[in-house]
XYZ file of C-alpha atoms in Angstrom:
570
model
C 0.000 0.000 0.000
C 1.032 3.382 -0.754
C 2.229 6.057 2.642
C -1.682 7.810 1.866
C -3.556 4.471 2.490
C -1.284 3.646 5.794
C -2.611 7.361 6.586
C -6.200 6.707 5.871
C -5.733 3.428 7.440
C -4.593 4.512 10.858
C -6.053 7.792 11.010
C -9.176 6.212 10.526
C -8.952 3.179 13.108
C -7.590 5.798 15.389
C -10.586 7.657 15.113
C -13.213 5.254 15.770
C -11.185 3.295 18.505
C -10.793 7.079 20.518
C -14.442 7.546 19.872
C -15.303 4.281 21.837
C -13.273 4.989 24.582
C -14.907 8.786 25.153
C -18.926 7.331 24.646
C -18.000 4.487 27.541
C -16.317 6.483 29.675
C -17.478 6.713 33.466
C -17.320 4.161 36.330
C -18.130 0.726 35.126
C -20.048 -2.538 36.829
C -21.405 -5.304 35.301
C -24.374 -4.034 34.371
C -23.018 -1.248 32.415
C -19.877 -3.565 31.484
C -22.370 -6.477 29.647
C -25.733 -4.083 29.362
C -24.574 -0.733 28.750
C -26.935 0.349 32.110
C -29.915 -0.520 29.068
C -29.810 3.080 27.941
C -29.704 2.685 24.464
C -31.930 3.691 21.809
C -33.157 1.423 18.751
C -31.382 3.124 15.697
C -27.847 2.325 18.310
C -29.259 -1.098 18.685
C -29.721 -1.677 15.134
C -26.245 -0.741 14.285
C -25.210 -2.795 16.887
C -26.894 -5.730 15.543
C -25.978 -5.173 11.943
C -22.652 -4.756 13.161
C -22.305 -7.598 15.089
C -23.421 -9.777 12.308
C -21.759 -7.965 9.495
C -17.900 -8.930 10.303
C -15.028 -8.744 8.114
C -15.796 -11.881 6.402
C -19.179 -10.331 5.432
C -17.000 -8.034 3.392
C -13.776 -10.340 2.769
C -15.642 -13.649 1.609
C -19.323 -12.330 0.447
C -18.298 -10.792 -2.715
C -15.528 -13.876 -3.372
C -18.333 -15.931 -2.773
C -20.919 -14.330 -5.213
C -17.548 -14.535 -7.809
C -17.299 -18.163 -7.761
C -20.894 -19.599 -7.061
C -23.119 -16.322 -7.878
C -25.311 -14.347 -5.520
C -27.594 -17.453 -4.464
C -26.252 -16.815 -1.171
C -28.444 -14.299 -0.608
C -31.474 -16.447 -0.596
C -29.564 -17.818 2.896
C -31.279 -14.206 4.346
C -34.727 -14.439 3.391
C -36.261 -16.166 6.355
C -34.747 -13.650 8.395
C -37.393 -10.723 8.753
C -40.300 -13.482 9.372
C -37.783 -14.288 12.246
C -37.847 -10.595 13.089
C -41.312 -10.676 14.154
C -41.692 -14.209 16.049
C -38.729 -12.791 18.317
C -40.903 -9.282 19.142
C -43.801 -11.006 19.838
C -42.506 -13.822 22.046
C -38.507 -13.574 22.793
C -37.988 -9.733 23.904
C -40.718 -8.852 26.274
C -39.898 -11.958 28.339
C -35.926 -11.084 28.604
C -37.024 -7.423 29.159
C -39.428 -8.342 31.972
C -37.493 -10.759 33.799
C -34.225 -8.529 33.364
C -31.786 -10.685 32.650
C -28.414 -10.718 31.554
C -28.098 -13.329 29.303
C -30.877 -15.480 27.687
C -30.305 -18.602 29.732
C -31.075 -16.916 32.714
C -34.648 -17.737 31.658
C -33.950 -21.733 30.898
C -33.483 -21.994 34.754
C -36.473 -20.254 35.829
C -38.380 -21.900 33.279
C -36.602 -25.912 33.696
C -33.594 -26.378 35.569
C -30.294 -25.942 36.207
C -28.541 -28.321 33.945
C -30.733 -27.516 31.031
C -29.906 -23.614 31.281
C -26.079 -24.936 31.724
C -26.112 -27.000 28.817
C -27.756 -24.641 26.758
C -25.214 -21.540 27.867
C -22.666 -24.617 26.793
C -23.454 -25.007 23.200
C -23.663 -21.226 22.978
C -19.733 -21.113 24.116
C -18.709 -24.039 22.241
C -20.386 -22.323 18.861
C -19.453 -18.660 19.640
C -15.778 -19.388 20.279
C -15.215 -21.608 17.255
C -16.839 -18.820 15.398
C -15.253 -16.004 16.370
C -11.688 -17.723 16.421
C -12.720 -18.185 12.303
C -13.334 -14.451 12.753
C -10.158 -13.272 14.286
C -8.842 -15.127 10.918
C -10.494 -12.384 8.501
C -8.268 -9.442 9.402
C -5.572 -11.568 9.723
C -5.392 -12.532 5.978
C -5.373 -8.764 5.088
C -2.176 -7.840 7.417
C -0.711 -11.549 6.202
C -1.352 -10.652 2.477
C -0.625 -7.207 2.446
C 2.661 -6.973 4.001
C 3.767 -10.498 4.214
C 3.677 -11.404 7.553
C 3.438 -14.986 9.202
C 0.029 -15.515 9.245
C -0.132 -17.059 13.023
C 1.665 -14.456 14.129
C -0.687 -12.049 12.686
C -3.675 -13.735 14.189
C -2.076 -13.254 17.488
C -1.049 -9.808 16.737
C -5.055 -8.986 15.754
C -6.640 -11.249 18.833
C -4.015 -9.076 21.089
C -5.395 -5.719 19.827
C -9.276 -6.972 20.140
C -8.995 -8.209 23.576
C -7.372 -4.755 24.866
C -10.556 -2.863 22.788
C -13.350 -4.770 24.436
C -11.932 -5.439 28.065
C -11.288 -1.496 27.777
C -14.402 -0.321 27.047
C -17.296 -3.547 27.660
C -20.394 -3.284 25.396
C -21.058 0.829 25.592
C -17.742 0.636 23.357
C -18.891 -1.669 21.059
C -22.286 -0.825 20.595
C -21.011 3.362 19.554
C -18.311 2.474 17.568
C -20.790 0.050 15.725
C -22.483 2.807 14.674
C -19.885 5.311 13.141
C -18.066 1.812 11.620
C -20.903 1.409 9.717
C -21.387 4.694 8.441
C -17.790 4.446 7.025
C -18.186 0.708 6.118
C -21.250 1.553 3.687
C -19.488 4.853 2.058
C -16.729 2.372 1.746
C -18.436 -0.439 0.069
C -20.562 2.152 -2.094
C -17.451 3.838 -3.541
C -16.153 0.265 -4.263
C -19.055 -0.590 -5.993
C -18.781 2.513 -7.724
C -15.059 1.919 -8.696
C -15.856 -1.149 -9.874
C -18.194 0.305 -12.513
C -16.256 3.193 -13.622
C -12.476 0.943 -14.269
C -14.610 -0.846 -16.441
C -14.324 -0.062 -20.676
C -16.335 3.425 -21.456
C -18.769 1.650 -22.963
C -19.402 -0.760 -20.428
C -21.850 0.981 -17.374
C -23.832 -0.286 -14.778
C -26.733 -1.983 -16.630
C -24.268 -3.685 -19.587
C -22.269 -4.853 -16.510
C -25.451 -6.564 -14.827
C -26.155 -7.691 -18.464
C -23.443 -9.657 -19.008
C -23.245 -10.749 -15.362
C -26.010 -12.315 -15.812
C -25.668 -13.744 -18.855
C -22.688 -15.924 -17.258
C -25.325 -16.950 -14.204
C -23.625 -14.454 -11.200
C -27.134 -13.044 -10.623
C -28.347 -16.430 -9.879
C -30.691 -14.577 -6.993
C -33.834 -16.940 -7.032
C -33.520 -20.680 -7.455
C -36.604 -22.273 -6.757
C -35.655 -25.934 -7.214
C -35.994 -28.028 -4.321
C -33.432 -30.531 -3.910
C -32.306 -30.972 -0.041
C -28.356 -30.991 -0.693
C -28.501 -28.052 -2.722
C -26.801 -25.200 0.107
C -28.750 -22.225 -1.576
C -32.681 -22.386 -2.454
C -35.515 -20.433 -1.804
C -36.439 -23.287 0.135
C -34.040 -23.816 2.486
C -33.222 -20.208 2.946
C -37.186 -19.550 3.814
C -37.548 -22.371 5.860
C -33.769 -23.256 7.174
C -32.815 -19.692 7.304
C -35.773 -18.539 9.630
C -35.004 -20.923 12.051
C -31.599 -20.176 11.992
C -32.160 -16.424 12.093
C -34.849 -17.226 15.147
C -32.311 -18.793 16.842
C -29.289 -16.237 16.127
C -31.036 -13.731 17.171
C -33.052 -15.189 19.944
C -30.970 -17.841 21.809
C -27.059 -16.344 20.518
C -25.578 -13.955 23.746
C -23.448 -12.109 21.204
C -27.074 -10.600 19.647
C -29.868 -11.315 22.324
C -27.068 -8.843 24.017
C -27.248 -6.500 21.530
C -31.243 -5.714 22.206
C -30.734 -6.441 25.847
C -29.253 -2.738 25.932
C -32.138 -0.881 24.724
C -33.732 1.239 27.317
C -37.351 -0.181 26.250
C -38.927 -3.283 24.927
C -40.186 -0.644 21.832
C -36.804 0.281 21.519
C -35.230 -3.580 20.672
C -38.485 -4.305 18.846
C -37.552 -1.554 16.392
C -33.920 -2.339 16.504
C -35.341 -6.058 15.129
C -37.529 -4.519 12.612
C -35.748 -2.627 11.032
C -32.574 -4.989 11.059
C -35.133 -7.599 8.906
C -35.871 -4.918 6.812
C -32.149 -3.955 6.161
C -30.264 -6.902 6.206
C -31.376 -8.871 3.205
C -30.612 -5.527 0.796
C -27.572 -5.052 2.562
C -26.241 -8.675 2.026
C -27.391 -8.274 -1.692
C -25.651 -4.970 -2.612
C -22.311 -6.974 -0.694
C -23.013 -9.997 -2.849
C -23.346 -7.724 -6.288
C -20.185 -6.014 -5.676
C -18.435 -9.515 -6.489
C -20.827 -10.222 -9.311
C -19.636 -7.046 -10.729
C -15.854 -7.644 -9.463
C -16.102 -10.938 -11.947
C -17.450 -9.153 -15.043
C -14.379 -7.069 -14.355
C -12.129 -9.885 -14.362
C -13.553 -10.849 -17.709
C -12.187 -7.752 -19.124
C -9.434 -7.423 -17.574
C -6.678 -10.205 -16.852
C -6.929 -12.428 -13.682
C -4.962 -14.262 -11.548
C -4.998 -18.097 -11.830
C -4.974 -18.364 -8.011
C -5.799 -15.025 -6.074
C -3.628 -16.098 -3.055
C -0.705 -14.646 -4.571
C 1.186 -15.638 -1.442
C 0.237 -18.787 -1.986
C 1.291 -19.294 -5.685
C 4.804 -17.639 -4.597
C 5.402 -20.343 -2.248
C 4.234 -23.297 -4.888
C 6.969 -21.263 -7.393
C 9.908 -21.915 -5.182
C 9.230 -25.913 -5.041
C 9.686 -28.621 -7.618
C 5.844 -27.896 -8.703
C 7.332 -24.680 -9.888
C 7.396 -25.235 -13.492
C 4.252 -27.074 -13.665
C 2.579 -23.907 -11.658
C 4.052 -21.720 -14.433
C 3.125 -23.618 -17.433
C -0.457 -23.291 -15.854
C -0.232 -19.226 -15.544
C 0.758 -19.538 -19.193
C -2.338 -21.068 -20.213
C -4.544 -19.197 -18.029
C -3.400 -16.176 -19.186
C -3.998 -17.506 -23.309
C -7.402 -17.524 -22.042
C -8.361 -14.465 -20.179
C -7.232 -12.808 -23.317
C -10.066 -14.922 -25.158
C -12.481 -14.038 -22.724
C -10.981 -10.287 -23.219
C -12.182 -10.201 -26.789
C -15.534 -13.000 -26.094
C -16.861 -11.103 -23.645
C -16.878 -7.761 -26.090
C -18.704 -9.274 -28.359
C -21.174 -10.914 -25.808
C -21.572 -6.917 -24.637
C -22.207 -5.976 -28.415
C -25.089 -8.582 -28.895
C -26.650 -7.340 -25.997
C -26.682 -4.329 -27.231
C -27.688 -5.182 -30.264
C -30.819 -7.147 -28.949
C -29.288 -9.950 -31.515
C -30.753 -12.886 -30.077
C -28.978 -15.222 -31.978
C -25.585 -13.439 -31.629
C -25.997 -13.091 -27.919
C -26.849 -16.987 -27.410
C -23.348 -17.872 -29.740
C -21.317 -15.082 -27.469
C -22.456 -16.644 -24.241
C -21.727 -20.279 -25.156
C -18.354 -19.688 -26.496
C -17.315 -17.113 -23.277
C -18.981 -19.542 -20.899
C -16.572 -22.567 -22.453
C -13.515 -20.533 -22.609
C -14.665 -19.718 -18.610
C -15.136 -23.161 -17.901
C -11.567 -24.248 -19.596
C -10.218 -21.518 -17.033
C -12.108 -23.300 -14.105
C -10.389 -26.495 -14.736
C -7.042 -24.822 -15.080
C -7.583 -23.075 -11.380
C -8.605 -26.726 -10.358
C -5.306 -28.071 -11.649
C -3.623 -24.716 -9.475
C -5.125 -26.395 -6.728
C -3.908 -29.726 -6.894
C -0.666 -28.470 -7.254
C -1.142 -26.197 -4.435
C -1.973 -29.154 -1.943
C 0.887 -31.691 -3.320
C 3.095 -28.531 -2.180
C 2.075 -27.727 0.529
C -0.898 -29.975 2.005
C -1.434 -28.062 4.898
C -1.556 -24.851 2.456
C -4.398 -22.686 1.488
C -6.080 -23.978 -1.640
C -8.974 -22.147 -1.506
C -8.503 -18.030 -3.041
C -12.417 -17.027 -2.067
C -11.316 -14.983 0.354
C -8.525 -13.309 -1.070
C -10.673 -12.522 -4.600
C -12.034 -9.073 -3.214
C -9.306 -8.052 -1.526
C -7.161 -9.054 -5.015
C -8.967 -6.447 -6.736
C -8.757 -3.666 -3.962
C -5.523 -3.645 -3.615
C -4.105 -4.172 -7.202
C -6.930 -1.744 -8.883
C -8.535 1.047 -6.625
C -6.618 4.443 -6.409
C -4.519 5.440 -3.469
C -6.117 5.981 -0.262
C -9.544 4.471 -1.624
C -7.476 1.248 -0.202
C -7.039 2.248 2.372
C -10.103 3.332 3.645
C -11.456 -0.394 2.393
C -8.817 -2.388 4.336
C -9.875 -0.008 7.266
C -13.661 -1.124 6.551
C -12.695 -4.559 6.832
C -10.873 -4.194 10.141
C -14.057 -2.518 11.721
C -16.337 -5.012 10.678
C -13.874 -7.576 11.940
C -13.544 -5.358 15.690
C -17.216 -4.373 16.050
C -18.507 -8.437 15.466
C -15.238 -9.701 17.562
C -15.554 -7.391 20.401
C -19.117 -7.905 20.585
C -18.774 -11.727 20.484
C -16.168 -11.826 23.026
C -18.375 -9.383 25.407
C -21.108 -12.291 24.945
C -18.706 -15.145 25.934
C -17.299 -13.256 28.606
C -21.307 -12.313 30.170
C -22.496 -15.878 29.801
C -19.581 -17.831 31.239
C -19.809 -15.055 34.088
C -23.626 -15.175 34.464
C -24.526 -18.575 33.716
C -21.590 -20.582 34.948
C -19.526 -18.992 36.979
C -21.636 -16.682 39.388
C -24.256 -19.253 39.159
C -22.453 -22.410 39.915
C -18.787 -21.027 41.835
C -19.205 -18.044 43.856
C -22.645 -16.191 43.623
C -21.990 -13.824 46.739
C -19.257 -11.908 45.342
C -19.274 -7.896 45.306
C -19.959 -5.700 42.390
C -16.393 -5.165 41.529
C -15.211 -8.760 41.829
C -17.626 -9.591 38.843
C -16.092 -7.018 36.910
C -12.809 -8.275 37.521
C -14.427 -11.653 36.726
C -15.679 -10.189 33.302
C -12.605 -8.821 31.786
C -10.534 -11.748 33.320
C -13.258 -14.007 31.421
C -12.719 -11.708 28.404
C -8.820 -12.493 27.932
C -9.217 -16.353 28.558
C -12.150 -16.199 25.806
C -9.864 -13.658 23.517
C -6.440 -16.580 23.943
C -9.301 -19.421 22.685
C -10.454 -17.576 19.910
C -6.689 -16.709 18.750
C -6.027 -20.490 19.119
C -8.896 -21.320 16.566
C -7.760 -18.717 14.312
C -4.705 -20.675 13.816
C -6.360 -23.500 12.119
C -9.073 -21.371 10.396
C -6.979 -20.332 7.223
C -7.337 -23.411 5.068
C -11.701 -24.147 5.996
C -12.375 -22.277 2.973
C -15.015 -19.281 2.320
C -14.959 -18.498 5.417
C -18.778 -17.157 5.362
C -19.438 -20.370 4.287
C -17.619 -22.165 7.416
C -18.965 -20.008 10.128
C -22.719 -20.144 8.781
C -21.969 -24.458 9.312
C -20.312 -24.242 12.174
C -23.395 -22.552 13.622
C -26.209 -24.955 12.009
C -24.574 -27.429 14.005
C -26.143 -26.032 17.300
C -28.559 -23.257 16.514
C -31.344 -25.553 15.673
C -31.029 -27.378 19.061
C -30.683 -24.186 21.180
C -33.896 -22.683 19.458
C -35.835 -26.112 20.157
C -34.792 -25.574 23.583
C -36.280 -22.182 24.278
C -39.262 -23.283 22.109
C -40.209 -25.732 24.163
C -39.614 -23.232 27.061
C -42.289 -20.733 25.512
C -44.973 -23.029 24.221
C -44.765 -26.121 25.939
C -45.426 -25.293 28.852
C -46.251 -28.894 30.582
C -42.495 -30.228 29.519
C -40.490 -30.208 32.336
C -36.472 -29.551 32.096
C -35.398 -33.239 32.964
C -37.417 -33.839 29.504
C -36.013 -31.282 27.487
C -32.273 -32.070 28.822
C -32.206 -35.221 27.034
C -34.166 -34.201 23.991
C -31.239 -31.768 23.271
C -28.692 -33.970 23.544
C -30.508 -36.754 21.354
C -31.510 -34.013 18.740
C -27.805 -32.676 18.656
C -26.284 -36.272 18.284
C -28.713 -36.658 15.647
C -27.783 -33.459 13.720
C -24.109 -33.952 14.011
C -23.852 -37.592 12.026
C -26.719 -35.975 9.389
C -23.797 -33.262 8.893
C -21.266 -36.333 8.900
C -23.141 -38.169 6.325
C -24.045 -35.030 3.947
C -27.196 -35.864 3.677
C -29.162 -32.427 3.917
C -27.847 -28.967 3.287
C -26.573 -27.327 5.922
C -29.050 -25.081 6.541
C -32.035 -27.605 7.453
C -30.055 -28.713 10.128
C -31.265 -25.568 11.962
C -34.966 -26.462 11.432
C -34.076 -30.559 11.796
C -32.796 -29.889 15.412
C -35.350 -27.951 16.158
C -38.456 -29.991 15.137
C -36.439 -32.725 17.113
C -36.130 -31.100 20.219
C -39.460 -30.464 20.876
C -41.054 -33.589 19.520
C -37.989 -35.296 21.869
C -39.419 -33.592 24.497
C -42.843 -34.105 24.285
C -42.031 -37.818 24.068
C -39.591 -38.195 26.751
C -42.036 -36.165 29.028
C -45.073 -38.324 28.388
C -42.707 -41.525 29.093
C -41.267 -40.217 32.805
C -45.045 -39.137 33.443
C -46.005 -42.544 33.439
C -49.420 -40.712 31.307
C -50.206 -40.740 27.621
C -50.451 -37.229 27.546
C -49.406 -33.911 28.933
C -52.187 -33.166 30.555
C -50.490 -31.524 33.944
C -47.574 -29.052 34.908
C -44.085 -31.096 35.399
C -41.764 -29.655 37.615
C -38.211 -31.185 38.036
């Protein structure tokens, strides 16, 4: 990067970090440490949400991920303001009116101990995985960028994160949430607007979508039903609101989000209008790659985007092979150069027959490219098998670097840093508040004073911050990382949500019951994952539905009754 982007860069995260640390200044406790004293207003708990979901692999992997598989990833967002509504009708006036920390405060008052303990357990177990794949983001930037050791990086990046949130507790996170995303969105517009205007004279916005589409990027609706298919209408309306209910309902690091609005109105509009603005907002992310890939048609690109990567392969034995590859590759893009021209002419044109010949012969010369990065691959892992061979995450951050102006990059890398502190600090706050609450207060020491529990938190907060950095030394080879963390959490999500649904509705299941039905459901889900059997996103609704029929069953058998016709207490 050029000495104007380290400026924009710096001054920038200076800014916002300084900004933090003045809005959550004051004496702390616990309550203002995990709740911000539940003084904030919606629009601050809607940034706070969107923040907290909207990482740095939001804007590292999203648009990499509409590049290689189109923007059917979207469709993963559409039972998400359905979701919205269940959770202000049933989820937030409960947590407001018991006044809890954390949601499993409820579970006990509701069942029993063990079920609220191994409920706050699947939460930790999810969250830390996740957030140690999160720490990971950032960490590819600074590794990429300036050629750094990429495990030292991750602990360089944890180090800085864990200072930031024990500092300032969730008042810090939730205000810097909101100016990052005022300069995240400028940021991603102007890229999105860069994109367009490096692009041929002739070639605007709508030719750009044209052709896009044309080579099935803008794949935005599939309605074909087919359970192993990742991406449907289906299983995003169906598998994605239950997954959404649960996020946002049973996950610490966002039911702690609302938890700090001064009102129950105030986190039901926070909700709303996050359902309202999260499925455009995930779109216009996912278009910037479609876009980024009719650039790359134009103009030549890499066989392998990890250019790190390829640089190590060049100085083995797989060298020449590597370079042969790059040969052919680049033979290639300069077909697709001159194929995709005269794909953007028929279109013009309105030349049915000309546009149909254009797209077949730019979509083979594509697909000859696909098997060439496939053959990068394969030389990639006989290498280095413990290497990176997947470049999804590196695509966007290819084309930032190596094609927007100086101190536009800058302000982007900066963009993905704040995305990647605001969801971080916010998950490790949530960690830190539910081991605290739910475990340690609540089965160690539960007469401690006021400023013991703080010292508790933050203590809490490093051990959580050293996991996470110990997970984000494994994370680097999983993939799109998007990808990984929305799997990681299907594996619980649909388990915790059958939990607290049996909590709200069934109100004759007692917590022995429901103990067991978890841990049968979540065996269950785990070898369906093993076996590949279902998409990743009905797992959420499969655990679910299993939990509570579970339930049901295992509470009729210990009653003894063939029905549920009493209140159960355990």
């Amino acid at each position: 990067m050029s000495v104007l982007d380290w400026v924009v860069l710096v001054c920038t995260l200076t800014v916002i970090i300084l900004y933090g640390v003045w809005k959550s200044r004051g004496k702390q406790n616990m309550e203002s440490y995990f709740l911000g004293n539940q003084a904030m207003p919606w629009y601050i708990v809607l940034l706070s949400i969107i923040g907290t979901q909207a990482s740095a692999i939001t804007f590292i992997s999203a648009p990499g991920q509409a590049y290689t598989d189109g923007m059917r990833f979207v469709q993963y967002y559409f039972g998400l303001p359905l979701a919205m509504v269940v959770l202000c009708i049933t989820f937030v006036p409960i947590f407001h009116k018991l006044k809890v920390y954390t949601a499993y405060e409820f579970l006990e008052q509701r069942f029993d101990l063990k079920t609220r303990t191994l409920t706050a357990s699947l939460f930790l177990i999810q969250r830390g995985l996740s957030t140690g794949i999160s720490i990971c983001a950032p960490s590819i930037i600074l590794s990429s960028l300036l050629g750094w050791n990429l495990y030292w990086t991750n602990m360089v990046m944890g180090g800085l994160l864990i200072i930031y949130t024990m500092a300032g507790g969730t008042r810090a996170v939730s205000y810097t949430q909101t100016l990052q995303l005022v300069v995240i969105f400028a940021g991603m517009f102007l890229a999105a607007w860069m994109v367009i205007h490096l692009l041929p004279p002739d070639i605007g916005f709508k030719e750009a979508l044209k052709v896009s589409g044309k080579m099935n990027k803008l794949n935005v609706i599939v309605t074909k039903f087919d359970w192993n298919d990742k991406y449907n209408i289906w299983s995003g309306l169906i598998g994605g609101f239950f997954l959404a209910l649960s996020y946002f309902g049973t996950d610490q690091s966002q039911v702690g989000r609302y938890l700090t609005a001064k009102s129950v109105k105030e986190s039901r509009l926070g909700l709303l209008m996050n359902g309202l603005v999260k499925v455009p907002m995930q779109f216009a992310v996912l278009l910037i790659g479609a876009l980024v890939f009719v650039f790359y048609l134009y103009f030549r690109a890499p066989l392998f985007f990890n250019q790190a990567e390829l640089a190590r392969v060049h100085q083995t034995e797989h060298g020449a092979a590597l370079q042969e590859l790059e040969n052919k590759y680049a033979t290639l893009s300069a077909q697709k150069q001159q194929q995709v021209k005269q794909l953007a002419a028929a279109l013009e044109g309105h030349d049915e027959s000309r546009i149909s010949t254009a797209q077949q012969a730019l979509q083979q010369t594509e697909d000859r490219s696909q098997a060439l990065r496939g053959e990068a691959v394969a030389l990639i892992k006989n290498a280095d098998p413990a290497g990176d061979a997947s470049d999804t995450n590196y695509i966007f951050l290819h084309f930032v670097v190596n094609s927007l102006p100086k101190g536009l990059v800058g302000l982007l890398i900066a963009i993905i840093f704040l995305a990647a502190w605001g969801s971080i600090a916010a998950a490790l706050n949530s960690l830190a508040s539910t081991t605290v609450i739910d475990v340690y207060k609540r089965l160690y020491r539960n007469d401690g004073s006021p400023e013991q529990y703080l010292r508790i938190s933050k203590m809490w907060t490093l051990i959580w911050g050293i996991f996470c950095i110990a997970v984000a030394q494994f994370a680097s080879g999983l993939g799109s990382l998007i990808e990984v963390v929305n799997v990681l959490g299907s594996w619980f999500y649909g388990v915790t949500l059958g939990i607290f649904l049996v909590a709200f509705y069934f109100k004759r299941i007692g917590g022995t019951a429901t103990f067991w039905a978890a841990i049968l459901a979540e065996i269950i889900v785990l070898i369906l994952f093993w076996l590949n059997k279902v998409s990743f996103l009905w797992l959420n609704a499969i655990g679910c539905i299993l939990v509570v029929l579970f339930a049901a069953a295992l509470q009729v058998l210990m009653s003894g009754e063939g029905s549920l016709a009493q209140d159960y207490s355990d």
